[in-house]
PDB file of C-alpha atoms in Angstrom:
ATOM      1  CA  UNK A 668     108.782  90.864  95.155  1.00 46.00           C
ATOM      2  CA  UNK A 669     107.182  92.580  98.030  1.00 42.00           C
ATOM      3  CA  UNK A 670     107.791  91.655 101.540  1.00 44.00           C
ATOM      4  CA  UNK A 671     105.188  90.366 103.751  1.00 40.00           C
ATOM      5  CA  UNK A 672     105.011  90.421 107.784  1.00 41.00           C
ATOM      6  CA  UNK A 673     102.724  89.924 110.286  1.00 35.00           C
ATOM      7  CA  UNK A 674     102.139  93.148 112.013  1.00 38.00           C
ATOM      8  CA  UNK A 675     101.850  91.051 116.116  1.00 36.00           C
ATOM      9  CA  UNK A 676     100.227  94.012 118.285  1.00 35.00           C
ATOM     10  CA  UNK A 677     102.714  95.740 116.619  1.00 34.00           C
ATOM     11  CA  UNK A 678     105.496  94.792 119.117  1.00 33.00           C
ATOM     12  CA  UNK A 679     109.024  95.887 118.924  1.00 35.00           C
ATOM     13  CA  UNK A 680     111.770  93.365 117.998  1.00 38.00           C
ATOM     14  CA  UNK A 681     114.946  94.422 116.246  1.00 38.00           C
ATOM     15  CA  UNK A 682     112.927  97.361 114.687  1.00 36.00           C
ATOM     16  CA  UNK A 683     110.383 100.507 115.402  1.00 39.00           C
ATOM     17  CA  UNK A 684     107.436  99.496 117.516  1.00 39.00           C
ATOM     18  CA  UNK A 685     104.534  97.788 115.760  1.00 40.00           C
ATOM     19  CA  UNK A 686     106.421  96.132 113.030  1.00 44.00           C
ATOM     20  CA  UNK A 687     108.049  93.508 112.965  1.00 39.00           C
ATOM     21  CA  UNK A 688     110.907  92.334 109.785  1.00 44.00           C
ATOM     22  CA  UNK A 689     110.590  93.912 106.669  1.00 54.00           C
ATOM     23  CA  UNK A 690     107.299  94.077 104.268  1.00 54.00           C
ATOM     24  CA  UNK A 691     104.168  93.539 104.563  1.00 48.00           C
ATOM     25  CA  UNK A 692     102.963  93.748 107.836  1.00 45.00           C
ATOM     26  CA  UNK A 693      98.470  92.790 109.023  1.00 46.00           C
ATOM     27  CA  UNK A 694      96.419  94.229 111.500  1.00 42.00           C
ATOM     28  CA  UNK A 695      96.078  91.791 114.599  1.00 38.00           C
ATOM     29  CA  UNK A 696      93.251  90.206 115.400  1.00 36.00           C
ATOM     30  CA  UNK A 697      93.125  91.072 118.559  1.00 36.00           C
ATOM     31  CA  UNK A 698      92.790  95.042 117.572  1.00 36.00           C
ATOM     32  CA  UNK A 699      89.094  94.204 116.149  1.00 36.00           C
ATOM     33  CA  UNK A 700      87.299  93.941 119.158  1.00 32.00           C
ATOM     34  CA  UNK A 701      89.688  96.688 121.350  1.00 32.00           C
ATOM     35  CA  UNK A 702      88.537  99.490 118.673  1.00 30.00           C
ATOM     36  CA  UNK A 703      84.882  97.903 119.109  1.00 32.00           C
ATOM     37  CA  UNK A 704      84.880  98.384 122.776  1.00 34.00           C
ATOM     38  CA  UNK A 705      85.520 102.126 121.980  1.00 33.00           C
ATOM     39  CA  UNK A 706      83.265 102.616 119.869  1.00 32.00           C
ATOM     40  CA  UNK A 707      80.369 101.353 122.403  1.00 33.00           C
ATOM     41  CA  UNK A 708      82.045 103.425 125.372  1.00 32.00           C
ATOM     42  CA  UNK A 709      81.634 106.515 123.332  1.00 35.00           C
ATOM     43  CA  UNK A 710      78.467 105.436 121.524  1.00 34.00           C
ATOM     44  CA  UNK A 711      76.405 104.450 124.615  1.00 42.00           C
ATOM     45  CA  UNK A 712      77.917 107.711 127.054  1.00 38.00           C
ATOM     46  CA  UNK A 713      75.863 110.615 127.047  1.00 41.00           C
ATOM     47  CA  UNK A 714      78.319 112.816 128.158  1.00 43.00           C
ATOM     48  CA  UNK A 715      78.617 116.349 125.997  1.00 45.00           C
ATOM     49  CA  UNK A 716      82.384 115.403 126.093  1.00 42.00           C
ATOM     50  CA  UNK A 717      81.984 111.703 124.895  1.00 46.00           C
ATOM     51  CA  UNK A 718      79.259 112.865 122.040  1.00 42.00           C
ATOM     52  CA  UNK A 719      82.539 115.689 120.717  1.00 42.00           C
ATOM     53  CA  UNK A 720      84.770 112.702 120.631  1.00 43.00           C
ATOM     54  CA  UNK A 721      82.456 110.485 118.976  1.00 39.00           C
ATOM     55  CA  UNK A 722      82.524 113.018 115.872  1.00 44.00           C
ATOM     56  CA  UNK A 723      85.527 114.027 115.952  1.00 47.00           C
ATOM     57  CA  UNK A 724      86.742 110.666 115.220  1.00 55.00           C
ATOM     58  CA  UNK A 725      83.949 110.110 113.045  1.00 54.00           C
ATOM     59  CA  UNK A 726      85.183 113.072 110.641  1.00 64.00           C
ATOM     60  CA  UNK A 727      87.160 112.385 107.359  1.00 85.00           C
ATOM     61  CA  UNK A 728      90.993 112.871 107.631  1.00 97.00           C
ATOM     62  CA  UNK A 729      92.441 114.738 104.904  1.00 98.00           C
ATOM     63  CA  UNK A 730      94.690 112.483 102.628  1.00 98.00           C
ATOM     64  CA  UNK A 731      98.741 112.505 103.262  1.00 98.00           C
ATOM     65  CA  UNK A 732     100.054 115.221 100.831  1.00 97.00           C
ATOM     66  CA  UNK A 733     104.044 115.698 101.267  1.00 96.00           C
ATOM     67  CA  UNK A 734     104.379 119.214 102.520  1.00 94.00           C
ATOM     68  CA  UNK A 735     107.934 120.088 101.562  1.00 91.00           C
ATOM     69  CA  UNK A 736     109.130 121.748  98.978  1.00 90.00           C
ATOM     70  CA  UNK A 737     110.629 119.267  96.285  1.00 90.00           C
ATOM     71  CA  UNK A 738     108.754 117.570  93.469  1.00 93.00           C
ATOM     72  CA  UNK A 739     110.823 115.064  93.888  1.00 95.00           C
ATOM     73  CA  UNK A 740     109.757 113.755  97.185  1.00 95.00           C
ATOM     74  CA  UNK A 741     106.247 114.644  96.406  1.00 96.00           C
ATOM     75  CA  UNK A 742     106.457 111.393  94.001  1.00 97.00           C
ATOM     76  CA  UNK A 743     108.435 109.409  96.511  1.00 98.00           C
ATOM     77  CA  UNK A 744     106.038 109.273  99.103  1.00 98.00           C
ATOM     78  CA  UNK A 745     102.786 109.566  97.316  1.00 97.00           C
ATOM     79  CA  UNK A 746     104.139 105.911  95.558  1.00 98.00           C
ATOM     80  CA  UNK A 747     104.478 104.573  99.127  1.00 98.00           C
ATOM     81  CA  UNK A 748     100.975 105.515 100.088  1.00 98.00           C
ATOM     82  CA  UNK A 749      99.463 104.062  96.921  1.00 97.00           C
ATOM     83  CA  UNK A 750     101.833 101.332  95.987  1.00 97.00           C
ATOM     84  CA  UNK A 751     102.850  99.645  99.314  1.00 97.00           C
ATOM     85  CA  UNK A 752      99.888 101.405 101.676  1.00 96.00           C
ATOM     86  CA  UNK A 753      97.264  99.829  99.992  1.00 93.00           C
ATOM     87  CA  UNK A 754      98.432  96.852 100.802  1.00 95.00           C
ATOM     88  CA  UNK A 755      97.001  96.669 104.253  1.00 97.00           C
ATOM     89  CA  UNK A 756      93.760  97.049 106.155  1.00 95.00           C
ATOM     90  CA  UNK A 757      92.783 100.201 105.024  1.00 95.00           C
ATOM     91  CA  UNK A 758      92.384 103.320 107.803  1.00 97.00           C
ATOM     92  CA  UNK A 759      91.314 106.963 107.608  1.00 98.00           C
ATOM     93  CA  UNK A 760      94.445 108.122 106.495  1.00 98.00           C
ATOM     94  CA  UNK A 761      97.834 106.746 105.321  1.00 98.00           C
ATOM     95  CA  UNK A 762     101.337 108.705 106.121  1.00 98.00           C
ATOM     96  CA  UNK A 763     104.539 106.897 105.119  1.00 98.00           C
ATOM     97  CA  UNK A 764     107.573 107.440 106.553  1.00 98.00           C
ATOM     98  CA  UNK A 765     111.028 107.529 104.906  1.00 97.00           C
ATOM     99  CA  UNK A 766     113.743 106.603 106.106  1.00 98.00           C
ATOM    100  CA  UNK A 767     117.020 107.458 103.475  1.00 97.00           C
ATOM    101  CA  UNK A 768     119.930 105.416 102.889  1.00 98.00           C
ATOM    102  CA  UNK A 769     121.519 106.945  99.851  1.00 98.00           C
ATOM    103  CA  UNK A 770     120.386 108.896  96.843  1.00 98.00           C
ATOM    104  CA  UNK A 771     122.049 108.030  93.229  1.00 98.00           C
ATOM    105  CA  UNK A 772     120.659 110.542  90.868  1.00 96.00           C
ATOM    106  CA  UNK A 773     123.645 110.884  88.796  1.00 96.00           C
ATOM    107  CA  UNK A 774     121.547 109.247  85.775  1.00 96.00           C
ATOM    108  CA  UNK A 775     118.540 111.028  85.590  1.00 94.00           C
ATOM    109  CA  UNK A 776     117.040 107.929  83.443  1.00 96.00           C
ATOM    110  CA  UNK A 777     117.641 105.818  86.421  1.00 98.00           C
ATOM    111  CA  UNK A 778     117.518 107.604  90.002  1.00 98.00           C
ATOM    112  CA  UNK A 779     118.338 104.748  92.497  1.00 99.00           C
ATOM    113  CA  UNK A 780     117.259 105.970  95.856  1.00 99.00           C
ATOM    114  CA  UNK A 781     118.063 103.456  98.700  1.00 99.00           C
ATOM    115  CA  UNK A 782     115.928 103.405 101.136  1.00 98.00           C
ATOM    116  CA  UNK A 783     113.864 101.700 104.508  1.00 99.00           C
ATOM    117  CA  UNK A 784     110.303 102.857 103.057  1.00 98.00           C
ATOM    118  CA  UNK A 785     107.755 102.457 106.023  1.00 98.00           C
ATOM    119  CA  UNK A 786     103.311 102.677 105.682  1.00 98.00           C
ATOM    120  CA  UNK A 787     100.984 103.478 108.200  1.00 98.00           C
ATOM    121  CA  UNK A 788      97.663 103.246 108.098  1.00 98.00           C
ATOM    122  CA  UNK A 789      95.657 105.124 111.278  1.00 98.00           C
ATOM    123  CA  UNK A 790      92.175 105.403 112.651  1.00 98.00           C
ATOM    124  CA  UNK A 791      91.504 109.031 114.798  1.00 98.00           C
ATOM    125  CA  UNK A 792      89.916 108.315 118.115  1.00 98.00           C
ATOM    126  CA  UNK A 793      89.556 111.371 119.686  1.00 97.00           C
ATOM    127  CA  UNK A 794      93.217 113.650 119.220  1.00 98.00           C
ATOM    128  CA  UNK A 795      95.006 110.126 118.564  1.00 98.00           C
ATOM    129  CA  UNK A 796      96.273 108.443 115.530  1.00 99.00           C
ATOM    130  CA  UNK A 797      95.316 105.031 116.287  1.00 99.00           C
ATOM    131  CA  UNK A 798      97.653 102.696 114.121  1.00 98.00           C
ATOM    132  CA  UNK A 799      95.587  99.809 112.500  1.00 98.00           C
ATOM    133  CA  UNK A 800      98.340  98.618 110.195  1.00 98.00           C
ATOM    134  CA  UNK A 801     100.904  98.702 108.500  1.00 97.00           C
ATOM    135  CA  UNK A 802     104.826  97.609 107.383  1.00 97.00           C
ATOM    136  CA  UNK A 803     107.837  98.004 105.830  1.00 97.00           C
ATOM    137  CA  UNK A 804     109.954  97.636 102.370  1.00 98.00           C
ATOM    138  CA  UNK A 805     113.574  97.958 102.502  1.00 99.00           C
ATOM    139  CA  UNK A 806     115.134  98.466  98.962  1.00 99.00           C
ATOM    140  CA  UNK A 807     115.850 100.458  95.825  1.00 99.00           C
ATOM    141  CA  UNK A 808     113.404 103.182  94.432  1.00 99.00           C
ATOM    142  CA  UNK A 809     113.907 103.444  90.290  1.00 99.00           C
ATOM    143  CA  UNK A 810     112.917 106.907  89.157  1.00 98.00           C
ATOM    144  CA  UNK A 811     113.271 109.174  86.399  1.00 97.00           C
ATOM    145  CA  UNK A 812     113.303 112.484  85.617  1.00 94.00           C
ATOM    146  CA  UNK A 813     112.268 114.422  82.582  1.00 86.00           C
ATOM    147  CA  UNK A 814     111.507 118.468  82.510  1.00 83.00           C
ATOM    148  CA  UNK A 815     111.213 118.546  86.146  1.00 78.00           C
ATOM    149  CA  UNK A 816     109.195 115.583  86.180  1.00 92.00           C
ATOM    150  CA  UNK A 817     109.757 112.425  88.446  1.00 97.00           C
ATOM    151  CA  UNK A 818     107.986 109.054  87.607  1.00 96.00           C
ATOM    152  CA  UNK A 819     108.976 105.621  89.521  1.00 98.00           C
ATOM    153  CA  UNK A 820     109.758 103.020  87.043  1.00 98.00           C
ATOM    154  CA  UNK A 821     110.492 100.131  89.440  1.00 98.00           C
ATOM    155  CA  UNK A 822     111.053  99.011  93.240  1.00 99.00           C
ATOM    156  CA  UNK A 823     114.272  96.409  93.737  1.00 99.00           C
ATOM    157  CA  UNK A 824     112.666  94.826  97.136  1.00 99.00           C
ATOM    158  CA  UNK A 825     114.686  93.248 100.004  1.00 99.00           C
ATOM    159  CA  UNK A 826     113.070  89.979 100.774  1.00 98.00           C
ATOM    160  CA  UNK A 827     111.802  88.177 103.993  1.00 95.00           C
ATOM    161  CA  UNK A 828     113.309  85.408 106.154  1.00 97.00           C
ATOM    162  CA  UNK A 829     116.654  83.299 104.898  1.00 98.00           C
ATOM    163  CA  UNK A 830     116.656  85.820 101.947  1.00 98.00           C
ATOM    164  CA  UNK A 831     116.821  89.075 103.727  1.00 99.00           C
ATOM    165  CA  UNK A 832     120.428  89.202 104.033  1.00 98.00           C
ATOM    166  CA  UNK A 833     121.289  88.055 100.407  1.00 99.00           C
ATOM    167  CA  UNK A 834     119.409  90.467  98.579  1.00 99.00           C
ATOM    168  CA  UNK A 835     120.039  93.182 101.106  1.00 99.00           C
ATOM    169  CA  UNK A 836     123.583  92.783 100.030  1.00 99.00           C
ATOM    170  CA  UNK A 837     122.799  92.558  96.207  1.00 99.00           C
ATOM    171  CA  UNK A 838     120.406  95.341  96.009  1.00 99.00           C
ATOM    172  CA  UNK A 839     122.404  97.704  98.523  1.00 99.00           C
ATOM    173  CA  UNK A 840     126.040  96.476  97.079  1.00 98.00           C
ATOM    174  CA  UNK A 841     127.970  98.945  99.271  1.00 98.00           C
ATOM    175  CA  UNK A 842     125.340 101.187 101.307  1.00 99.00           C
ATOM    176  CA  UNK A 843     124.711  97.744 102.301  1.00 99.00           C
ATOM    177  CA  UNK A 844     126.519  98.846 106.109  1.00 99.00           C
ATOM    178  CA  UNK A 845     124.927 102.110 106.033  1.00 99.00           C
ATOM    179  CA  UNK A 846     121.218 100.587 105.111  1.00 99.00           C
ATOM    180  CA  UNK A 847     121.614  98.196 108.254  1.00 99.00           C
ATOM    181  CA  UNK A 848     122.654 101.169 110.670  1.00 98.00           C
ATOM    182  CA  UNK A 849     119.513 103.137 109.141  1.00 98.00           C
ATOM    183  CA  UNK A 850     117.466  99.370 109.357  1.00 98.00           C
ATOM    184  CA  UNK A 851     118.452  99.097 112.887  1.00 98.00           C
ATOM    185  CA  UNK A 852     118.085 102.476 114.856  1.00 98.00           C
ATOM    186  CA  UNK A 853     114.437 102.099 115.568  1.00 97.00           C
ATOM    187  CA  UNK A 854     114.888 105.645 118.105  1.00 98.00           C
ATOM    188  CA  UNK A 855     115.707 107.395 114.898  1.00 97.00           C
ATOM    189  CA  UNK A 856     112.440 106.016 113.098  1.00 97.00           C
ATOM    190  CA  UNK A 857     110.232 106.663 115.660  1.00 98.00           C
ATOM    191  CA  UNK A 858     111.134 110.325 116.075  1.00 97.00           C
ATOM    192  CA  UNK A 859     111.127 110.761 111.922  1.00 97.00           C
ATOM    193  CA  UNK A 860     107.869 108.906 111.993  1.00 98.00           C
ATOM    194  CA  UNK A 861     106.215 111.180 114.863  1.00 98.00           C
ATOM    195  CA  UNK A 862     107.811 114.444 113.201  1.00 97.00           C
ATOM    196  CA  UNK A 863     106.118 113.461 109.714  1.00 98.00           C
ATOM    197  CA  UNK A 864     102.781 112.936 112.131  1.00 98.00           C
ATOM    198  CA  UNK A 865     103.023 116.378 113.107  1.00 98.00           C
ATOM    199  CA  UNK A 866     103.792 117.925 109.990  1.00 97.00           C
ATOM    200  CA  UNK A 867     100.749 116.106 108.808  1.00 98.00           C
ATOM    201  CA  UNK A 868      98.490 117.622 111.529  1.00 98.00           C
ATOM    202  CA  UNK A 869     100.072 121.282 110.891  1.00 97.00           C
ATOM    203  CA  UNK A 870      99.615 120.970 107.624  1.00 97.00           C
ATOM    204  CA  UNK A 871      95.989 120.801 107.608  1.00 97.00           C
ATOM    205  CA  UNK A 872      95.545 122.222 110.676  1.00 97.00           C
ATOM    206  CA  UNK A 873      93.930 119.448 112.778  1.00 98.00           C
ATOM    207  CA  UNK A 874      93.764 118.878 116.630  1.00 96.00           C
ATOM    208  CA  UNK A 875      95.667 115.847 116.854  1.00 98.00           C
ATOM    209  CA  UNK A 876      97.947 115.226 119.299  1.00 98.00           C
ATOM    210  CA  UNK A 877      99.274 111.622 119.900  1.00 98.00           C
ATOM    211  CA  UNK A 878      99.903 108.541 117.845  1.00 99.00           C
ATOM    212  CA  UNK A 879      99.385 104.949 119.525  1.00 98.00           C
ATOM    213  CA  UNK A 880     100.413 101.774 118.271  1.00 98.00           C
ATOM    214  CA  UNK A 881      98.291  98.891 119.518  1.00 95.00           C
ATOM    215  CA  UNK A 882      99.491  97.391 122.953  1.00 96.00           C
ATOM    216  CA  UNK A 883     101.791 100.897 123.370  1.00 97.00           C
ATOM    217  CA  UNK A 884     101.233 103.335 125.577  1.00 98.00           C
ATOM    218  CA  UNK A 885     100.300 106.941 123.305  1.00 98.00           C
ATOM    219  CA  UNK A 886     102.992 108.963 121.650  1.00 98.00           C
ATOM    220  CA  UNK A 887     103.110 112.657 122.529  1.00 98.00           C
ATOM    221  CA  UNK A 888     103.922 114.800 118.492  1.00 98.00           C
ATOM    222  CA  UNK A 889     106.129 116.913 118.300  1.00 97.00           C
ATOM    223  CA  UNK A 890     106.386 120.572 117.391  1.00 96.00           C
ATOM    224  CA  UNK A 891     105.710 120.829 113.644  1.00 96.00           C
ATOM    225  CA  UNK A 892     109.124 121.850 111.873  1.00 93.00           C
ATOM    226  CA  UNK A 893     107.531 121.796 108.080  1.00 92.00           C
ATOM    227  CA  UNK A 894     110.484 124.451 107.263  1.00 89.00           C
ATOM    228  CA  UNK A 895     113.224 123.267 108.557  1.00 87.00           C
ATOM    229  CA  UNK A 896     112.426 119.029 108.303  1.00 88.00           C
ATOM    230  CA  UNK A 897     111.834 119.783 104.212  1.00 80.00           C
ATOM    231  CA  UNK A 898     114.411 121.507 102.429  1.00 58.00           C
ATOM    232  CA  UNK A 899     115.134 122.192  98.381  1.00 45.00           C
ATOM    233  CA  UNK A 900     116.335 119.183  96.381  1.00 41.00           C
ATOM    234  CA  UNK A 901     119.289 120.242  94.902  1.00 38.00           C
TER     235      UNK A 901
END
């Protein structure tokens, strides 16, 4: 089961801004003819400044590649970006961002990492990450581990509506408390959200500098912190 949401402007309600519940979460309609409008304003200008946005936005992001050191998170989030991020309208480039409840790997044949696993998928107009979609799925991440491999075997999702609550409780048994503190604190996921941004842009040494949700005013990144952010799995 895979949650499904509609992503409305990508308004705040009990979580981050943009999203809205848990799973899958569409672009709004009204974001079609907002990113048009841009793209005559810079089009039809003939301004030397306007014509460097134009192609800067126009160039090919380089695909989300987890820059910390452990293999095992390397798996983690490239399943997010091709399990759960290809699930909405597709941008130039998709960066998850994960949010950790509790990690179980005292069976390597079954790894249960609990988790609030969020997708975003982002257009670049000009040094901004324009978001264009996007959601989350709350749950359990199956893995397993064989001569320092990692494969995901399955994903125990939290439903939507009436059901949230039930198989919250089921799937989290007792993180269940600590996965609705994580589920909750939408400060916290904003600021892992924009420090994954900026480890992004470090990492590949781009010129972005903002990320804006639709109908939100632009998010300043911060300082990249690849070192210190990522750190050895033991």
């Amino acid at each position: 089961m895979k949650g499904k949401n509609v992503l409305a402007g990508l308004l705040i309600c009990t979580l981050c801004a943009g999203f809205v519940g848990c799973g899958k979460t569409e672009e709004p309609q009204a974001q079609e003819p907002a990113v048009e409008e841009t793209t005559e304003a810079t089009t039809d200008s003939g301004s030397e400044a306007d014509a460097t946005e134009v192609e800067a936005s126009s160039e090919a992001l380089p695909a989300y590649e987890y820059p910390g050191p452990e293999y095992f998170y390397t798996v983690v989030y490239s399943y997010i970006v091709d399990e759960f991020g290809s699930q909405y309208s597709e941008g130039q480039v998709c960066i998850p961002s994960v949010h950790e409840v509790y990690l179980d790997d005292s069976d390597k044949s079954d790894i249960k990492f609990y988790g609030d696993f969020w997708v975003y998928n982002y257009n670049l107009e000009g040094d901004t990450l324009m978001t264009q979609s996007g959601g989350n799925h709350p749950g359990v991440m199956h893995l397993k581990s064989t001569d320092a491999e990692y494969e995901v075997t399955g994903f125990d999702a939290v439903a939507d509506g009436n059901d949230f609550e039930p198989t919250a409780k089921e799937y989290f048994g007792k993180h269940y408390d600590d996965f609705m503190k994580v589920y909750s604190d939408s400060d916290t996921r904003e600021k892992v959200r924009a420090q994954i941004i900026a480890n992004y842009v470090a990492a590949n040494n781009l010129s972005i500098t903002k990320y804006q949700d639709y109908g939100w005013d632009p998010v300043e990144l911060p300082e990249e912190n690849i070192d210190s952010f990522y750190s050895q799995l033991d």
